[in-house]
Amino acid sequence: MHPTMRRVQSGSILYYTCDKLPVRHAFTTKFGGVSTGPCESMNLGFGRGDAEETVRENYRRLCGALKMDVSRVTMTKQIHEDEVTVVTEQGVGMGLWQPMAWQSDAIVTALGDTPLAGFYADCVVTLLYDPETHTCGVCHSGWRGTAKGILGKTVDRMAASLGTKRDSLIAVMGPSIHRECFETDSDVPDAMEALLGAWVRPYVAEKGVKFHVDLQGINAALLCEAGLNAENVIDSGICTMCEHETFWSHRVTNGVRGVQAGVICL
Ligand SMILES: [Zn+2]
């Protein structure tokens, strides 16, 4: 685990934070909610077999612990594409309290008291915050989104639409599957190289007929290419597959599971 990461227990709710982010935020774990069965207990996603009211109750409990306004929680729509949306007042509550109207794996905002949530169960969810302009964002990148460079596009959108300063922007990549556990066939590294270029090769290890891809390393490189300072790019160092007692890992559960969220709020 990165030395700036902290494990926080608040009643029954367990989550992680990063000392580099001086705003309310959290990377959640399985623990502290009211869901039962495969989603026990802090499932924060719809469409996982959990009752909608149960998911909303989990948000109420989480936001209570984080001192965030649950009525303003706003969600990404995770379809492994590279669209980024700026959340304005009309979009507040999207996903949790009003039907999803965007197809955006990343959302960004300058609105205060507006928790942004992105979801993970192996994928990389990155929380972004710029203390100079007080702007923030959340970005979901699995390997497809990583190959499409969505994290760099999120930084570009923050700079263009919100005035975010790249040299003060902080990015924290949350718990996610790391290279030792992320075994793939050649399709994954091939797609990475086709879309991003040959520079990704050092982030791919060959092991027999399989490949191991360093998603966090590639995403960190994308952030630096987008203008962030290396010291402002943090990988939590927490692997969801190694730590599957604490986190749902898509691979460990074969997809029968709840989902965690990375949440950030100005
Ligand atoms: Zn692992």
PDB file of N, CA and C in Angstrom, residues 15-80:
ATOM      1  N   TYR A  15     -13.363   2.041   4.816  1.00  0.00           N
ATOM      2  CA  TYR A  15     -12.971   2.620   3.531  1.00  0.00           C
ATOM      3  C   TYR A  15     -11.527   3.092   3.599  1.00  0.00           C
ATOM      4  N   TYR A  16     -11.006   3.475   2.451  1.00  0.00           N
ATOM      5  CA  TYR A  16      -9.633   3.960   2.362  1.00  0.00           C
ATOM      6  C   TYR A  16      -9.629   5.411   1.880  1.00  0.00           C
ATOM      7  N   THR A  17      -8.650   6.158   2.365  1.00  0.00           N
ATOM      8  CA  THR A  17      -8.453   7.529   1.900  1.00  0.00           C
ATOM      9  C   THR A  17      -6.975   7.712   1.560  1.00  0.00           C
ATOM     10  N   CYS A  18      -6.661   8.868   0.957  1.00  0.00           N
ATOM     11  CA  CYS A  18      -5.270   9.203   0.636  1.00  0.00           C
ATOM     12  C   CYS A  18      -4.949  10.576   1.221  1.00  0.00           C
ATOM     13  N   ASP A  19      -3.853  10.665   1.961  1.00  0.00           N
ATOM     14  CA  ASP A  19      -3.457  11.930   2.603  1.00  0.00           C
ATOM     15  C   ASP A  19      -3.177  13.042   1.599  1.00  0.00           C
ATOM     16  N   LYS A  20      -2.930  12.686   0.337  1.00  0.00           N
ATOM     17  CA  LYS A  20      -2.631  13.707  -0.674  1.00  0.00           C
ATOM     18  C   LYS A  20      -3.874  14.496  -1.094  1.00  0.00           C
ATOM     19  N   LEU A  21      -5.059  13.955  -0.810  1.00  0.00           N
ATOM     20  CA  LEU A  21      -6.306  14.597  -1.268  1.00  0.00           C
ATOM     21  C   LEU A  21      -6.954  15.358  -0.101  1.00  0.00           C
ATOM     22  N   PRO A  22      -6.837  16.718  -0.091  1.00  0.00           N
ATOM     23  CA  PRO A  22      -7.376  17.496   1.029  1.00  0.00           C
ATOM     24  C   PRO A  22      -8.850  17.867   0.845  1.00  0.00           C
ATOM     25  N   VAL A  23      -9.639  16.917   0.347  1.00  0.00           N
ATOM     26  CA  VAL A  23     -11.098  17.081   0.238  1.00  0.00           C
ATOM     27  C   VAL A  23     -11.744  15.779   0.708  1.00  0.00           C
ATOM     28  N   ARG A  24     -13.063  15.836   0.954  1.00  0.00           N
ATOM     29  CA  ARG A  24     -13.776  14.623   1.344  1.00  0.00           C
ATOM     30  C   ARG A  24     -13.701  13.607   0.205  1.00  0.00           C
ATOM     31  N   HIS A  25     -13.333  12.371   0.563  1.00  0.00           N
ATOM     32  CA  HIS A  25     -13.260  11.332  -0.475  1.00  0.00           C
ATOM     33  C   HIS A  25     -13.153   9.972   0.202  1.00  0.00           C
ATOM     34  N   ALA A  26     -13.367   8.918  -0.558  1.00  0.00           N
ATOM     35  CA  ALA A  26     -13.209   7.562  -0.031  1.00  0.00           C
ATOM     36  C   ALA A  26     -13.145   6.564  -1.174  1.00  0.00           C
ATOM     37  N   PHE A  27     -12.418   5.479  -0.919  1.00  0.00           N
ATOM     38  CA  PHE A  27     -12.518   4.269  -1.725  1.00  0.00           C
ATOM     39  C   PHE A  27     -13.158   3.228  -0.818  1.00  0.00           C
ATOM     40  N   THR A  28     -14.351   2.759  -1.182  1.00  0.00           N
ATOM     41  CA  THR A  28     -15.089   1.889  -0.268  1.00  0.00           C
ATOM     42  C   THR A  28     -14.608   0.440  -0.377  1.00  0.00           C
ATOM     43  N   THR A  29     -15.033  -0.349   0.635  1.00  0.00           N
ATOM     44  CA  THR A  29     -14.788  -1.793   0.656  1.00  0.00           C
ATOM     45  C   THR A  29     -16.149  -2.501   0.664  1.00  0.00           C
ATOM     46  N   LYS A  30     -16.116  -3.813   0.902  1.00  0.00           N
ATOM     47  CA  LYS A  30     -17.370  -4.570   0.993  1.00  0.00           C
ATOM     48  C   LYS A  30     -18.170  -4.213   2.236  1.00  0.00           C
ATOM     49  N   PHE A  31     -17.563  -3.553   3.214  1.00  0.00           N
ATOM     50  CA  PHE A  31     -18.134  -3.525   4.571  1.00  0.00           C
ATOM     51  C   PHE A  31     -18.850  -2.238   4.950  1.00  0.00           C
ATOM     52  N   GLY A  32     -19.995  -2.424   5.640  1.00  0.00           N
ATOM     53  CA  GLY A  32     -20.677  -1.294   6.270  1.00  0.00           C
ATOM     54  C   GLY A  32     -22.069  -1.016   5.746  1.00  0.00           C
ATOM     55  N   GLY A  33     -22.544  -1.793   4.782  1.00  0.00           N
ATOM     56  CA  GLY A  33     -23.865  -1.545   4.208  1.00  0.00           C
ATOM     57  C   GLY A  33     -24.905  -2.530   4.705  1.00  0.00           C
ATOM     58  N   VAL A  34     -26.060  -2.543   4.037  1.00  0.00           N
ATOM     59  CA  VAL A  34     -27.188  -3.378   4.469  1.00  0.00           C
ATOM     60  C   VAL A  34     -27.556  -4.434   3.421  1.00  0.00           C
ATOM     61  N   SER A  35     -26.793  -4.547   2.349  1.00  0.00           N
ATOM     62  CA  SER A  35     -27.096  -5.550   1.325  1.00  0.00           C
ATOM     63  C   SER A  35     -26.798  -6.945   1.859  1.00  0.00           C
ATOM     64  N   THR A  36     -27.497  -7.943   1.285  1.00  0.00           N
ATOM     65  CA  THR A  36     -27.287  -9.334   1.697  1.00  0.00           C
ATOM     66  C   THR A  36     -26.950 -10.184   0.469  1.00  0.00           C
ATOM     67  N   GLY A  37     -26.638 -11.443   0.718  1.00  0.00           N
ATOM     68  CA  GLY A  37     -26.301 -12.346  -0.388  1.00  0.00           C
ATOM     69  C   GLY A  37     -24.969 -11.970  -1.006  1.00  0.00           C
ATOM     70  N   PRO A  38     -24.810 -12.155  -2.319  1.00  0.00           N
ATOM     71  CA  PRO A  38     -23.515 -11.883  -2.954  1.00  0.00           C
ATOM     72  C   PRO A  38     -23.095 -10.411  -2.861  1.00  0.00           C
ATOM     73  N   CYS A  39     -24.066  -9.526  -2.594  1.00  0.00           N
ATOM     74  CA  CYS A  39     -23.760  -8.093  -2.496  1.00  0.00           C
ATOM     75  C   CYS A  39     -23.509  -7.641  -1.059  1.00  0.00           C
ATOM     76  N   GLU A  40     -23.420  -8.566  -0.114  1.00  0.00           N
ATOM     77  CA  GLU A  40     -23.202  -8.203   1.283  1.00  0.00           C
ATOM     78  C   GLU A  40     -21.824  -7.563   1.472  1.00  0.00           C
ATOM     79  N   SER A  41     -21.702  -6.290   2.021  1.00  0.00           N
ATOM     80  CA  SER A  41     -22.875  -5.552   2.454  1.00  0.00           C
ATOM     81  C   SER A  41     -22.925  -4.124   1.890  1.00  0.00           C
ATOM     82  N   MET A  42     -21.778  -3.542   1.525  1.00  0.00           N
ATOM     83  CA  MET A  42     -21.793  -2.152   1.026  1.00  0.00           C
ATOM     84  C   MET A  42     -21.760  -2.140  -0.506  1.00  0.00           C
ATOM     85  N   ASN A  43     -22.837  -2.663  -1.131  1.00  0.00           N
ATOM     86  CA  ASN A  43     -22.918  -2.591  -2.587  1.00  0.00           C
ATOM     87  C   ASN A  43     -23.421  -1.220  -3.000  1.00  0.00           C
ATOM     88  N   LEU A  44     -22.699  -0.570  -3.904  1.00  0.00           N
ATOM     89  CA  LEU A  44     -23.057   0.796  -4.302  1.00  0.00           C
ATOM     90  C   LEU A  44     -23.503   0.881  -5.755  1.00  0.00           C
ATOM     91  N   GLY A  45     -23.802  -0.287  -6.353  1.00  0.00           N
ATOM     92  CA  GLY A  45     -24.198  -0.279  -7.761  1.00  0.00           C
ATOM     93  C   GLY A  45     -25.584  -0.853  -7.980  1.00  0.00           C
ATOM     94  N   PHE A  46     -26.301  -0.293  -8.964  1.00  0.00           N
ATOM     95  CA  PHE A  46     -27.572  -0.866  -9.391  1.00  0.00           C
ATOM     96  C   PHE A  46     -27.291  -1.973 -10.403  1.00  0.00           C
ATOM     97  N   GLY A  47     -28.330  -2.798 -10.621  1.00  0.00           N
ATOM     98  CA  GLY A  47     -28.199  -3.839 -11.645  1.00  0.00           C
ATOM     99  C   GLY A  47     -27.364  -5.025 -11.209  1.00  0.00           C
ATOM    100  N   ARG A  48     -27.179  -5.192  -9.890  1.00  0.00           N
ATOM    101  CA  ARG A  48     -26.381  -6.311  -9.401  1.00  0.00           C
ATOM    102  C   ARG A  48     -27.241  -7.292  -8.607  1.00  0.00           C
ATOM    103  N   GLY A  49     -28.572  -7.205  -8.798  1.00  0.00           N
ATOM    104  CA  GLY A  49     -29.481  -8.100  -8.107  1.00  0.00           C
ATOM    105  C   GLY A  49     -29.924  -7.591  -6.750  1.00  0.00           C
ATOM    106  N   ASP A  50     -29.469  -6.407  -6.415  1.00  0.00           N
ATOM    107  CA  ASP A  50     -29.775  -5.797  -5.132  1.00  0.00           C
ATOM    108  C   ASP A  50     -30.985  -4.875  -5.315  1.00  0.00           C
ATOM    109  N   ALA A  51     -31.869  -4.801  -4.283  1.00  0.00           N
ATOM    110  CA  ALA A  51     -33.017  -3.886  -4.374  1.00  0.00           C
ATOM    111  C   ALA A  51     -32.525  -2.439  -4.434  1.00  0.00           C
ATOM    112  N   GLU A  52     -33.186  -1.625  -5.238  1.00  0.00           N
ATOM    113  CA  GLU A  52     -32.750  -0.228  -5.391  1.00  0.00           C
ATOM    114  C   GLU A  52     -32.760   0.497  -4.051  1.00  0.00           C
ATOM    115  N   GLU A  53     -33.785   0.235  -3.244  1.00  0.00           N
ATOM    116  CA  GLU A  53     -33.873   0.932  -1.961  1.00  0.00           C
ATOM    117  C   GLU A  53     -32.711   0.527  -1.043  1.00  0.00           C
ATOM    118  N   THR A  54     -32.261  -0.711  -1.179  1.00  0.00           N
ATOM    119  CA  THR A  54     -31.111  -1.174  -0.385  1.00  0.00           C
ATOM    120  C   THR A  54     -29.851  -0.409  -0.793  1.00  0.00           C
ATOM    121  N   VAL A  55     -29.657  -0.254  -2.088  1.00  0.00           N
ATOM    122  CA  VAL A  55     -28.485   0.482  -2.576  1.00  0.00           C
ATOM    123  C   VAL A  55     -28.540   1.929  -2.082  1.00  0.00           C
ATOM    124  N   ARG A  56     -29.732   2.515  -2.143  1.00  0.00           N
ATOM    125  CA  ARG A  56     -29.864   3.913  -1.676  1.00  0.00           C
ATOM    126  C   ARG A  56     -29.571   4.011  -0.174  1.00  0.00           C
ATOM    127  N   GLU A  57     -29.994   3.011   0.581  1.00  0.00           N
ATOM    128  CA  GLU A  57     -29.697   3.022   2.023  1.00  0.00           C
ATOM    129  C   GLU A  57     -28.183   2.935   2.250  1.00  0.00           C
ATOM    130  N   ASN A  58     -27.498   2.149   1.432  1.00  0.00           N
ATOM    131  CA  ASN A  58     -26.037   2.089   1.544  1.00  0.00           C
ATOM    132  C   ASN A  58     -25.416   3.460   1.303  1.00  0.00           C
ATOM    133  N   TYR A  59     -25.933   4.179   0.304  1.00  0.00           N
ATOM    134  CA  TYR A  59     -25.432   5.544   0.058  1.00  0.00           C
ATOM    135  C   TYR A  59     -25.716   6.460   1.239  1.00  0.00           C
ATOM    136  N   ARG A  60     -26.909   6.316   1.854  1.00  0.00           N
ATOM    137  CA  ARG A  60     -27.222   7.164   3.015  1.00  0.00           C
ATOM    138  C   ARG A  60     -26.201   6.922   4.129  1.00  0.00           C
ATOM    139  N   ARG A  61     -25.901   5.640   4.373  1.00  0.00           N
ATOM    140  CA  ARG A  61     -24.954   5.316   5.457  1.00  0.00           C
ATOM    141  C   ARG A  61     -23.546   5.822   5.125  1.00  0.00           C
ATOM    142  N   LEU A  62     -23.127   5.575   3.884  1.00  0.00           N
ATOM    143  CA  LEU A  62     -21.790   6.017   3.477  1.00  0.00           C
ATOM    144  C   LEU A  62     -21.673   7.539   3.574  1.00  0.00           C
ATOM    145  N   CYS A  63     -22.652   8.238   3.024  1.00  0.00           N
ATOM    146  CA  CYS A  63     -22.592   9.704   3.034  1.00  0.00           C
ATOM    147  C   CYS A  63     -22.686  10.242   4.453  1.00  0.00           C
ATOM    148  N   GLY A  64     -23.403   9.541   5.325  1.00  0.00           N
ATOM    149  CA  GLY A  64     -23.424   9.933   6.734  1.00  0.00           C
ATOM    150  C   GLY A  64     -22.025   9.874   7.331  1.00  0.00           C
ATOM    151  N   ALA A  65     -21.309   8.798   7.035  1.00  0.00           N
ATOM    152  CA  ALA A  65     -19.953   8.630   7.576  1.00  0.00           C
ATOM    153  C   ALA A  65     -18.983   9.652   6.977  1.00  0.00           C
ATOM    154  N   LEU A  66     -19.190   9.992   5.689  1.00  0.00           N
ATOM    155  CA  LEU A  66     -18.257  10.884   4.996  1.00  0.00           C
ATOM    156  C   LEU A  66     -18.676  12.351   5.099  1.00  0.00           C
ATOM    157  N   LYS A  67     -19.817  12.613   5.745  1.00  0.00           N
ATOM    158  CA  LYS A  67     -20.367  13.969   5.870  1.00  0.00           C
ATOM    159  C   LYS A  67     -20.585  14.599   4.488  1.00  0.00           C
ATOM    160  N   MET A  68     -21.176  13.795   3.597  1.00  0.00           N
ATOM    161  CA  MET A  68     -21.546  14.272   2.264  1.00  0.00           C
ATOM    162  C   MET A  68     -23.067  14.295   2.149  1.00  0.00           C
ATOM    163  N   ASP A  69     -23.581  15.108   1.226  1.00  0.00           N
ATOM    164  CA  ASP A  69     -25.016  15.243   0.994  1.00  0.00           C
ATOM    165  C   ASP A  69     -25.477  14.147   0.030  1.00  0.00           C
ATOM    166  N   VAL A  70     -26.177  13.140   0.577  1.00  0.00           N
ATOM    167  CA  VAL A  70     -26.559  11.986  -0.249  1.00  0.00           C
ATOM    168  C   VAL A  70     -27.503  12.389  -1.387  1.00  0.00           C
ATOM    169  N   SER A  71     -28.258  13.477  -1.190  1.00  0.00           N
ATOM    170  CA  SER A  71     -29.223  13.874  -2.234  1.00  0.00           C
ATOM    171  C   SER A  71     -28.519  14.417  -3.473  1.00  0.00           C
ATOM    172  N   ARG A  72     -27.206  14.653  -3.394  1.00  0.00           N
ATOM    173  CA  ARG A  72     -26.469  15.214  -4.534  1.00  0.00           C
ATOM    174  C   ARG A  72     -25.450  14.236  -5.134  1.00  0.00           C
ATOM    175  N   VAL A  73     -25.507  12.970  -4.707  1.00  0.00           N
ATOM    176  CA  VAL A  73     -24.579  11.973  -5.268  1.00  0.00           C
ATOM    177  C   VAL A  73     -24.842  11.811  -6.766  1.00  0.00           C
ATOM    178  N   THR A  74     -23.784  11.841  -7.551  1.00  0.00           N
ATOM    179  CA  THR A  74     -23.868  11.820  -9.010  1.00  0.00           C
ATOM    180  C   THR A  74     -22.920  10.744  -9.525  1.00  0.00           C
ATOM    181  N   MET A  75     -23.408   9.929 -10.471  1.00  0.00           N
ATOM    182  CA  MET A  75     -22.686   8.705 -10.841  1.00  0.00           C
ATOM    183  C   MET A  75     -22.155   8.719 -12.274  1.00  0.00           C
ATOM    184  N   THR A  76     -21.078   7.981 -12.457  1.00  0.00           N
ATOM    185  CA  THR A  76     -20.608   7.648 -13.807  1.00  0.00           C
ATOM    186  C   THR A  76     -21.523   6.559 -14.389  1.00  0.00           C
ATOM    187  N   LYS A  77     -21.491   6.430 -15.709  1.00  0.00           N
ATOM    188  CA  LYS A  77     -22.138   5.305 -16.401  1.00  0.00           C
ATOM    189  C   LYS A  77     -20.996   4.528 -17.045  1.00  0.00           C
ATOM    190  N   GLN A  78     -20.768   3.293 -16.557  1.00  0.00           N
ATOM    191  CA  GLN A  78     -19.518   2.635 -16.942  1.00  0.00           C
ATOM    192  C   GLN A  78     -19.714   1.658 -18.094  1.00  0.00           C
ATOM    193  N   ILE A  79     -19.343   2.129 -19.274  1.00  0.00           N
ATOM    194  CA  ILE A  79     -19.521   1.318 -20.482  1.00  0.00           C
ATOM    195  C   ILE A  79     -18.181   1.090 -21.205  1.00  0.00           C
ATOM    196  N   HIS A  80     -17.073   1.374 -20.533  1.00  0.00           N
ATOM    197  CA  HIS A  80     -15.735   1.140 -21.109  1.00  0.00           C
ATOM    198  C   HIS A  80     -15.502   1.969 -22.366  1.00  0.00           C
TER     199      HIS A  80
END
